[in-house]
Amino acid sequence: MTNILKPCAMLVLVAVLACAAAPRPSGAQTAFEGTGLTLTATPALASDYLFRGISQTRNRPAIQLLLDLQHDSGFYVGAFGTNVAFPGSNARQEVDFLAGYRFSTGNATLDLGGVYYSYPGYDAPSGSFDYNYFEVVAKAAYTLDPVKFLGTVAWSPDFYFESGAATYLEAGADVALPLGFTGSGRYGYQFIDRNGRYGAPDYANWSLTLSRELYAGFTLGVGYYDTDLSKGECFAGTKLCGARALVMLSRVF
């Protein structure tokens, strides 16, 4: 618990500094009158932390916080914090920093930005490689009620563990269902330049989830996640890439 409190405190500081700085992100929950800024905070409890289908907590629970500060112009900054646990590593927390521009035209929404993934407190052994990396990300959504179609393209010049250029493609849809439920499906593919250094070959991942607001803004989601990586292909025979169920409780403030 102590480890995750550190990134959460850092996230709050990031939001305060961004708010004081200049016109940045777009919004949702807490509007700062006269500034054009809106801050959204989304804490969550999850039974696992999956990134593109692969467990980042060694199949253990995660405590997470997402902050998003957006300006009426469409520019935004944000931060995401979570606990992590990698095999053979002392990394215990991940803090990501986000910035970009969102805009809508008709039924379509576009989000163009970047994410810097960092692991504060991690001490890389001598001769090891860096965990930190940067991605350029483009997201698009198109709503045709009751379905929202989604697409993502992400590119990194030097991916996790200094594994070279990497590209991620994802497509999916959210469907409004009766009784307030939302069904979601995603299919993605990760391309990596230096697979040997990364620890796994290029791979596909997919998910099917069902979510619903329970009470007072609290949303419960339950999903099935999987990849096409065998145990032998998954980071020297680990169980981080296999099929699993994930349960998440979150609330937007």
Coordinates of N, CA, C and O in Angstrom, one line a residue, residues 108-247:
A108 N -17.6 11.5 -34.7 CA -16.2 11.0 -34.5 C -15.4 11.9 -33.5 O -15.6 13.1 -33.4
T109 N -14.5 11.2 -32.7 CA -13.6 11.8 -31.8 C -12.2 11.3 -32.0 O -12.0 10.1 -32.2
L110 N -11.3 12.3 -32.0 CA -9.9 11.9 -32.2 C -9.0 12.4 -31.0 O -9.3 13.4 -30.5
D111 N -8.0 11.6 -30.7 CA -7.2 11.9 -29.6 C -5.7 11.7 -30.0 O -5.3 10.5 -30.3
L112 N -5.0 12.7 -30.1 CA -3.6 12.6 -30.6 C -2.6 13.1 -29.5 O -2.8 14.2 -29.0
G113 N -1.7 12.2 -29.1 CA -0.9 12.5 -27.9 C 0.3 11.6 -27.8 O 0.7 10.9 -28.7
G114 N 0.8 11.7 -26.6 CA 2.0 10.8 -26.2 C 1.9 10.4 -24.8 O 1.3 11.0 -23.9
V115 N 2.6 9.3 -24.5 CA 2.7 8.8 -23.1 C 4.1 8.4 -22.8 O 4.8 7.8 -23.6
Y116 N 4.6 8.9 -21.6 CA 5.9 8.5 -21.1 C 5.7 7.5 -19.9 O 5.0 7.9 -18.9
Y117 N 6.2 6.3 -20.0 CA 6.0 5.3 -19.0 C 7.3 5.3 -18.1 O 8.4 5.1 -18.7
S118 N 7.1 5.4 -16.8 CA 8.3 5.5 -16.0 C 8.0 4.6 -14.7 O 6.9 4.3 -14.4
Y119 N 9.1 4.1 -14.1 CA 9.1 3.2 -13.0 C 10.0 3.7 -11.9 O 11.1 3.2 -11.7
P120 N 9.6 4.8 -11.2 CA 10.4 5.4 -10.1 C 10.7 4.4 -9.1 O 9.9 3.5 -8.7
G121 N 12.0 4.5 -8.6 CA 12.4 3.5 -7.6 C 13.1 2.3 -8.1 O 13.7 1.5 -7.3
Y122 N 13.0 2.0 -9.4 CA 13.6 0.8 -9.9 C 15.1 1.0 -10.1 O 15.6 2.0 -10.6
D123 N 15.8 0.1 -9.6 CA 17.3 0.1 -9.7 C 17.7 -1.0 -10.7 O 17.6 -2.2 -10.4
A124 N 18.1 -0.5 -11.9 CA 18.5 -1.5 -12.9 C 19.9 -2.1 -12.6 O 20.8 -1.4 -12.2
P125 N 19.9 -3.5 -12.6 CA 21.2 -4.1 -12.3 C 22.2 -3.8 -13.4 O 21.9 -3.4 -14.5
S126 N 23.5 -3.9 -13.0 CA 24.6 -3.6 -14.0 C 24.4 -4.4 -15.2 O 24.2 -5.7 -15.2
G127 N 24.5 -3.8 -16.4 CA 24.3 -4.5 -17.7 C 22.9 -4.7 -18.1 O 22.7 -5.3 -19.2
S128 N 21.9 -4.3 -17.3 CA 20.5 -4.5 -17.6 C 20.1 -3.3 -18.5 O 20.8 -2.4 -18.8
F129 N 18.8 -3.3 -18.9 CA 18.3 -2.3 -19.8 C 17.2 -1.5 -19.1 O 16.6 -1.9 -18.1
D130 N 16.9 -0.4 -19.7 CA 16.0 0.6 -19.1 C 14.5 0.2 -19.3 O 14.1 -0.3 -20.3
Y131 N 13.7 0.4 -18.2 CA 12.3 0.1 -18.3 C 11.5 1.3 -19.0 O 10.5 1.1 -19.7
N132 N 12.0 2.5 -18.7 CA 11.2 3.7 -19.2 C 11.2 3.8 -20.7 O 12.2 3.5 -21.4
Y133 N 10.1 4.2 -21.2 CA 10.0 4.4 -22.7 C 8.8 5.4 -23.0 O 8.0 5.8 -22.1
F134 N 8.8 5.8 -24.2 CA 7.8 6.8 -24.7 C 7.1 6.3 -25.9 O 7.6 5.6 -26.7
E135 N 5.8 6.6 -26.0 CA 5.0 6.2 -27.2 C 4.2 7.4 -27.7 O 3.7 8.3 -26.9
V136 N 4.1 7.5 -29.0 CA 3.2 8.4 -29.7 C 1.9 7.6 -29.9 O 1.9 6.5 -30.4
V137 N 0.7 8.2 -29.5 CA -0.5 7.4 -29.5 C -1.6 8.2 -30.3 O -1.8 9.4 -30.0
A138 N -2.3 7.6 -31.2 CA -3.5 8.2 -31.8 C -4.7 7.3 -31.6 O -4.6 6.1 -31.8
K139 N -5.8 7.9 -31.1 CA -7.0 7.1 -30.9 C -8.2 7.7 -31.6 O -8.2 9.0 -31.7
A140 N -9.1 6.9 -32.1 CA -10.2 7.4 -32.8 C -11.5 6.6 -32.3 O -11.4 5.4 -32.0
A141 N -12.6 7.3 -32.3 CA -13.9 6.7 -31.9 C -15.0 7.2 -32.8 O -15.0 8.4 -33.2
Y142 N -15.9 6.4 -33.2 CA -17.0 6.8 -34.0 C -18.3 6.1 -33.4 O -18.3 4.9 -33.3
T143 N -19.3 6.9 -33.1 CA -20.5 6.4 -32.5 C -21.6 6.3 -33.5 O -21.9 7.2 -34.2
L144 N -22.2 5.1 -33.5 CA -23.3 4.8 -34.4 C -24.3 4.0 -33.4 O -24.2 2.8 -33.4
D145 N -25.1 4.8 -32.7 CA -25.8 4.2 -31.6 C -26.5 2.9 -32.0 O -27.1 2.8 -33.1
P146 N -26.4 1.8 -31.1 CA -25.9 1.9 -29.8 C -24.4 1.4 -29.7 O -24.0 1.0 -28.6
V147 N -23.7 1.5 -30.8 CA -22.3 1.0 -30.8 C -21.3 2.2 -31.0 O -21.5 3.1 -31.8
K148 N -20.2 2.1 -30.2 CA -19.1 3.0 -30.4 C -17.9 2.2 -30.9 O -17.4 1.3 -30.3
F149 N -17.4 2.5 -32.1 CA -16.3 1.8 -32.7 C -15.0 2.6 -32.3 O -14.9 3.8 -32.3
L150 N -13.9 1.8 -32.0 CA -12.7 2.4 -31.4 C -11.5 1.8 -32.2 O -11.5 0.7 -32.6
G151 N -10.5 2.7 -32.3 CA -9.2 2.2 -32.9 C -8.1 3.0 -32.2 O -8.2 4.1 -31.9
T152 N -6.9 2.3 -32.1 CA -5.7 2.9 -31.5 C -4.5 2.5 -32.3 O -4.4 1.3 -32.7
V153 N -3.6 3.4 -32.5 CA -2.3 3.2 -33.1 C -1.2 3.8 -32.1 O -1.4 5.0 -31.8
A154 N -0.3 3.0 -31.7 CA 0.8 3.5 -30.8 C 2.1 3.1 -31.3 O 2.3 2.0 -31.8
W155 N 3.1 4.0 -31.3 CA 4.4 3.7 -31.8 C 5.5 4.3 -30.8 O 5.4 5.4 -30.3
S156 N 6.5 3.4 -30.6 CA 7.6 3.8 -29.7 C 8.9 3.7 -30.5 O 9.1 2.7 -31.1
P157 N 9.8 4.7 -30.4 CA 11.1 4.6 -31.0 C 12.0 3.6 -30.3 O 12.9 3.0 -30.9
D158 N 11.8 3.4 -29.0 CA 12.6 2.4 -28.3 C 11.7 1.9 -27.1 O 11.6 2.5 -26.1
F159 N 11.1 0.7 -27.3 CA 10.1 0.1 -26.4 C 10.7 -0.3 -25.1 O 11.9 -0.3 -24.9
Y160 N 9.9 -0.9 -24.3 CA 10.2 -1.4 -23.0 C 11.5 -2.3 -23.1 O 11.6 -3.1 -24.0
F161 N 12.4 -2.1 -22.1 CA 13.6 -2.9 -22.0 C 14.5 -2.7 -23.2 O 15.3 -3.5 -23.6
E162 N 14.4 -1.4 -23.8 CA 15.3 -1.0 -24.9 C 15.2 -2.0 -26.0 O 16.2 -2.4 -26.6
S163 N 14.0 -2.5 -26.3 CA 13.7 -3.5 -27.4 C 13.5 -2.9 -28.8 O 13.0 -3.6 -29.6
G164 N 13.9 -1.7 -29.0 CA 13.8 -1.1 -30.3 C 12.4 -0.6 -30.7 O 11.5 -0.5 -29.8
A165 N 12.2 -0.2 -31.9 CA 11.0 0.3 -32.4 C 9.8 -0.7 -32.2 O 10.0 -1.9 -32.4
A166 N 8.7 -0.2 -31.8 CA 7.5 -1.1 -31.6 C 6.2 -0.3 -32.0 O 6.1 0.9 -31.8
T167 N 5.3 -1.1 -32.6 CA 4.0 -0.5 -33.1 C 2.9 -1.4 -32.5 O 3.0 -2.6 -32.5
Y168 N 1.9 -0.7 -32.0 CA 0.7 -1.5 -31.5 C -0.5 -1.0 -32.2 O -0.8 0.2 -32.3
L169 N -1.3 -1.9 -32.7 CA -2.6 -1.7 -33.4 C -3.7 -2.3 -32.6 O -3.6 -3.5 -32.2
E170 N -4.8 -1.6 -32.4 CA -6.0 -2.2 -31.7 C -7.3 -1.7 -32.3 O -7.4 -0.5 -32.7
A171 N -8.2 -2.5 -32.4 CA -9.6 -2.2 -32.8 C -10.6 -2.8 -31.8 O -10.3 -3.8 -31.2
G172 N -11.8 -2.1 -31.7 CA -12.7 -2.7 -30.8 C -14.0 -1.9 -30.9 O -14.2 -1.0 -31.7
A173 N -15.0 -2.3 -30.0 CA -16.3 -1.6 -29.9 C -16.9 -1.7 -28.6 O -16.6 -2.7 -27.8
D174 N -17.6 -0.7 -28.2 CA -18.4 -0.7 -27.0 C -19.9 -0.7 -27.4 O -20.3 0.1 -28.3
V175 N -20.7 -1.5 -26.8 CA -22.1 -1.7 -27.2 C -23.0 -1.4 -25.9 O -22.8 -2.1 -24.9
A176 N -23.9 -0.5 -26.0 CA -24.9 -0.2 -25.0 C -25.9 -1.3 -25.0 O -26.6 -1.6 -26.0
L177 N -26.0 -2.0 -23.8 CA -26.9 -3.1 -23.7 C -28.1 -2.8 -22.7 O -28.1 -1.7 -22.0
P178 N -29.2 -3.6 -22.7 CA -30.3 -3.3 -21.8 C -29.8 -3.3 -20.4 O -28.8 -3.8 -20.0
L179 N -30.6 -2.6 -19.5 CA -30.5 -2.6 -18.1 C -29.2 -1.9 -17.7 O -28.6 -2.1 -16.6
G180 N -28.7 -1.0 -18.5 CA -27.5 -0.2 -18.2 C -26.2 -0.8 -18.3 O -25.1 -0.3 -18.0
F181 N -26.1 -2.0 -18.9 CA -24.9 -2.7 -19.1 C -24.2 -2.2 -20.4 O -24.8 -1.8 -21.3
T182 N -22.8 -2.3 -20.4 CA -22.0 -2.0 -21.6 C -21.2 -3.2 -21.9 O -20.4 -3.7 -21.0
G183 N -21.2 -3.7 -23.1 CA -20.4 -4.8 -23.6 C -19.2 -4.3 -24.4 O -19.5 -3.4 -25.2
S184 N -18.0 -4.8 -24.2 CA -16.9 -4.3 -24.9 C -16.0 -5.4 -25.4 O -15.9 -6.4 -24.8
G185 N -15.5 -5.2 -26.6 CA -14.5 -6.2 -27.2 C -13.3 -5.4 -27.8 O -13.5 -4.4 -28.3
R186 N -12.1 -6.0 -27.6 CA -10.9 -5.4 -28.2 C -10.1 -6.5 -28.8 O -10.0 -7.6 -28.3
Y187 N -9.4 -6.2 -29.9 CA -8.4 -7.1 -30.5 C -7.2 -6.2 -30.8 O -7.3 -5.2 -31.6
G188 N -6.0 -6.6 -30.3 CA -4.8 -5.8 -30.6 C -3.6 -6.7 -31.0 O -3.6 -7.9 -30.8
Y189 N -2.6 -6.0 -31.7 CA -1.4 -6.8 -32.1 C -0.2 -5.9 -31.8 O -0.2 -4.7 -32.2
Q190 N 0.8 -6.5 -31.1 CA 2.0 -5.8 -30.7 C 3.2 -6.2 -31.6 O 3.5 -7.4 -31.6
F191 N 3.8 -5.3 -32.4 CA 5.0 -5.6 -33.1 C 6.2 -5.0 -32.4 O 6.1 -3.9 -31.9
I192 N 7.3 -5.8 -32.3 CA 8.5 -5.4 -31.5 C 9.7 -5.7 -32.4 O 9.8 -6.8 -32.9
D193 N 10.6 -4.7 -32.5 CA 11.8 -4.9 -33.3 C 12.7 -6.0 -32.7 O 13.1 -6.9 -33.5
R194 N 13.1 -5.8 -31.5 CA 14.1 -6.8 -30.9 C 13.4 -7.7 -29.9 O 13.4 -7.5 -28.7
N195 N 12.8 -8.7 -30.4 CA 12.0 -9.6 -29.6 C 12.8 -10.4 -28.5 O 12.3 -10.6 -27.4
G196 N 14.0 -10.7 -28.9 CA 14.9 -11.4 -27.9 C 15.1 -10.6 -26.7 O 15.1 -11.1 -25.6
R197 N 15.3 -9.3 -26.9 CA 15.6 -8.4 -25.7 C 14.3 -8.2 -24.9 O 14.3 -8.1 -23.7
Y198 N 13.2 -8.0 -25.7 CA 11.9 -7.8 -25.0 C 11.5 -9.0 -24.1 O 10.9 -8.9 -23.0
G199 N 11.7 -10.2 -24.7 CA 11.4 -11.4 -23.9 C 10.2 -12.2 -24.5 O 9.8 -13.2 -23.9
A200 N 9.7 -11.8 -25.6 CA 8.5 -12.5 -26.2 C 8.4 -12.1 -27.7 O 8.9 -11.0 -28.1
P201 N 7.9 -13.0 -28.5 CA 7.7 -12.6 -29.9 C 6.5 -11.6 -30.1 O 5.8 -11.3 -29.1
D202 N 6.4 -11.1 -31.3 CA 5.2 -10.3 -31.6 C 4.0 -11.1 -31.3 O 3.9 -12.3 -31.4
Y203 N 2.9 -10.4 -30.8 CA 1.8 -11.2 -30.3 C 0.5 -10.5 -30.4 O 0.4 -9.2 -30.5
A204 N -0.6 -11.2 -30.4 CA -2.0 -10.7 -30.4 C -2.6 -10.8 -29.1 O -2.2 -11.7 -28.3
N205 N -3.5 -9.9 -28.7 CA -4.2 -10.0 -27.5 C -5.7 -9.6 -27.7 O -5.9 -8.8 -28.6
W206 N -6.6 -10.1 -26.9 CA -8.0 -9.7 -27.1 C -8.7 -9.8 -25.7 O -8.2 -10.4 -24.8
S207 N -9.9 -9.2 -25.7 CA -10.6 -9.2 -24.5 C -12.1 -9.0 -24.8 O -12.5 -8.4 -25.8
L208 N -13.0 -9.5 -23.8 CA -14.4 -9.3 -23.8 C -14.8 -8.9 -22.4 O -14.5 -9.6 -21.5
T209 N -15.5 -7.8 -22.3 CA -15.8 -7.3 -20.9 C -17.3 -6.9 -20.9 O -17.9 -6.5 -21.9
L210 N -17.8 -6.9 -19.6 CA -19.1 -6.4 -19.4 C -19.1 -5.5 -18.1 O -18.5 -5.9 -17.1
S211 N -19.7 -4.3 -18.2 CA -19.6 -3.4 -17.1 C -20.9 -2.7 -16.9 O -21.8 -2.7 -17.8
R212 N -21.1 -2.2 -15.7 CA -22.3 -1.5 -15.3 C -22.1 -0.6 -14.1 O -21.4 -1.0 -13.2
E213 N -22.7 0.6 -14.1 CA -22.7 1.4 -12.9 C -23.6 0.7 -11.9 O -24.7 0.4 -12.1
L214 N -23.0 0.6 -10.7 CA -23.7 -0.1 -9.6 C -24.5 0.9 -8.7 O -25.7 0.8 -8.6
Y215 N -23.8 1.9 -8.2 CA -24.4 2.9 -7.3 C -23.5 4.1 -7.1 O -22.3 4.0 -7.0
A216 N -24.1 5.3 -7.2 CA -23.4 6.6 -6.9 C -22.1 6.7 -7.7 O -21.1 7.2 -7.2
G217 N -22.2 6.3 -8.9 CA -21.0 6.5 -9.8 C -20.0 5.3 -9.8 O -19.1 5.3 -10.6
F218 N -20.2 4.4 -8.9 CA -19.2 3.2 -8.9 C -19.6 2.3 -10.0 O -20.7 1.8 -10.2
T219 N -18.6 1.9 -10.8 CA -18.8 1.0 -11.9 C -18.0 -0.3 -11.7 O -16.8 -0.2 -11.4
L220 N -18.6 -1.4 -11.9 CA -18.0 -2.7 -11.8 C -17.9 -3.3 -13.2 O -18.8 -3.3 -14.0
G221 N -16.6 -3.8 -13.5 CA -16.4 -4.4 -14.8 C -15.8 -5.8 -14.6 O -15.0 -6.0 -13.7
V222 N -16.2 -6.7 -15.5 CA -15.7 -8.1 -15.4 C -15.3 -8.5 -16.8 O -16.1 -8.3 -17.8
G223 N -14.1 -9.0 -17.0 CA -13.7 -9.3 -18.4 C -12.9 -10.6 -18.5 O -12.3 -11.1 -17.5
Y224 N -12.8 -11.0 -19.7 CA -11.9 -12.2 -20.1 C -10.8 -11.6 -21.0 O -11.1 -10.9 -22.0
Y225 N -9.6 -11.9 -20.7 CA -8.4 -11.4 -21.4 C -7.5 -12.6 -21.8 O -7.3 -13.5 -21.0
D226 N -6.9 -12.5 -23.0 CA -6.0 -13.6 -23.4 C -5.0 -13.0 -24.5 O -5.2 -12.0 -25.0
T227 N -3.9 -13.8 -24.7 CA -3.0 -13.5 -25.8 C -2.7 -14.8 -26.5 O -3.2 -15.9 -26.1
D228 N -2.0 -14.7 -27.6 CA -1.7 -16.0 -28.4 C -0.3 -16.5 -28.0 O 0.3 -17.3 -28.7
L229 N 0.3 -15.9 -26.9 CA 1.6 -16.4 -26.5 C 1.5 -17.7 -25.6 O 0.7 -17.7 -24.7
S230 N 2.3 -18.7 -26.0 CA 2.3 -19.9 -25.1 C 3.1 -19.6 -23.9 O 3.9 -18.5 -23.8
K231 N 3.1 -20.4 -22.9 CA 3.9 -20.2 -21.7 C 5.4 -20.2 -22.0 O 6.1 -19.4 -21.4
G232 N 5.8 -21.0 -22.9 CA 7.2 -21.0 -23.3 C 7.7 -19.8 -24.0 O 8.9 -19.4 -24.0
E233 N 6.8 -19.0 -24.6 CA 7.1 -17.8 -25.3 C 7.0 -16.6 -24.4 O 7.4 -15.5 -24.8
C234 N 6.4 -16.8 -23.2 CA 6.1 -15.7 -22.4 C 7.2 -15.4 -21.3 O 7.2 -16.0 -20.2
F235 N 8.2 -14.6 -21.7 CA 9.2 -14.1 -20.7 C 9.8 -15.3 -19.9 O 9.7 -15.4 -18.7
A236 N 10.4 -16.2 -20.7 CA 11.2 -17.3 -20.1 C 10.3 -18.3 -19.3 O 10.6 -18.8 -18.2
G237 N 9.0 -18.5 -19.8 CA 8.2 -19.5 -19.2 C 7.3 -19.1 -18.1 O 6.9 -19.9 -17.2
T238 N 7.0 -17.8 -18.0 CA 6.2 -17.3 -16.9 C 4.7 -17.5 -17.3 O 4.3 -17.8 -18.4
K239 N 3.8 -17.2 -16.3 CA 2.4 -17.3 -16.5 C 1.7 -15.9 -16.6 O 0.5 -15.8 -16.4
L240 N 2.5 -15.0 -17.2 CA 1.9 -13.6 -17.3 C 1.1 -13.4 -18.5 O 0.4 -12.4 -18.6
C241 N 1.1 -14.3 -19.5 CA 0.5 -14.0 -20.8 C -0.8 -14.9 -21.0 O -1.4 -14.8 -22.1
G242 N -1.1 -15.7 -20.1 CA -2.2 -16.7 -20.3 C -3.6 -16.0 -20.1 O -3.8 -14.9 -19.7
A243 N -4.6 -16.8 -20.4 CA -6.0 -16.4 -20.3 C -6.3 -16.2 -18.8 O -5.9 -16.9 -17.9
R244 N -7.2 -15.1 -18.6 CA -7.6 -14.8 -17.2 C -8.8 -14.0 -17.2 O -9.2 -13.4 -18.2
A245 N -9.5 -14.0 -16.0 CA -10.6 -13.1 -15.8 C -10.0 -11.9 -15.0 O -9.1 -12.0 -14.2
L246 N -10.6 -10.7 -15.2 CA -10.2 -9.5 -14.5 C -11.5 -8.8 -14.0 O -12.4 -8.6 -14.7
V247 N -11.5 -8.4 -12.7 CA -12.6 -7.7 -12.1 C -12.0 -6.3 -11.7 O -11.0 -6.2 -11.1

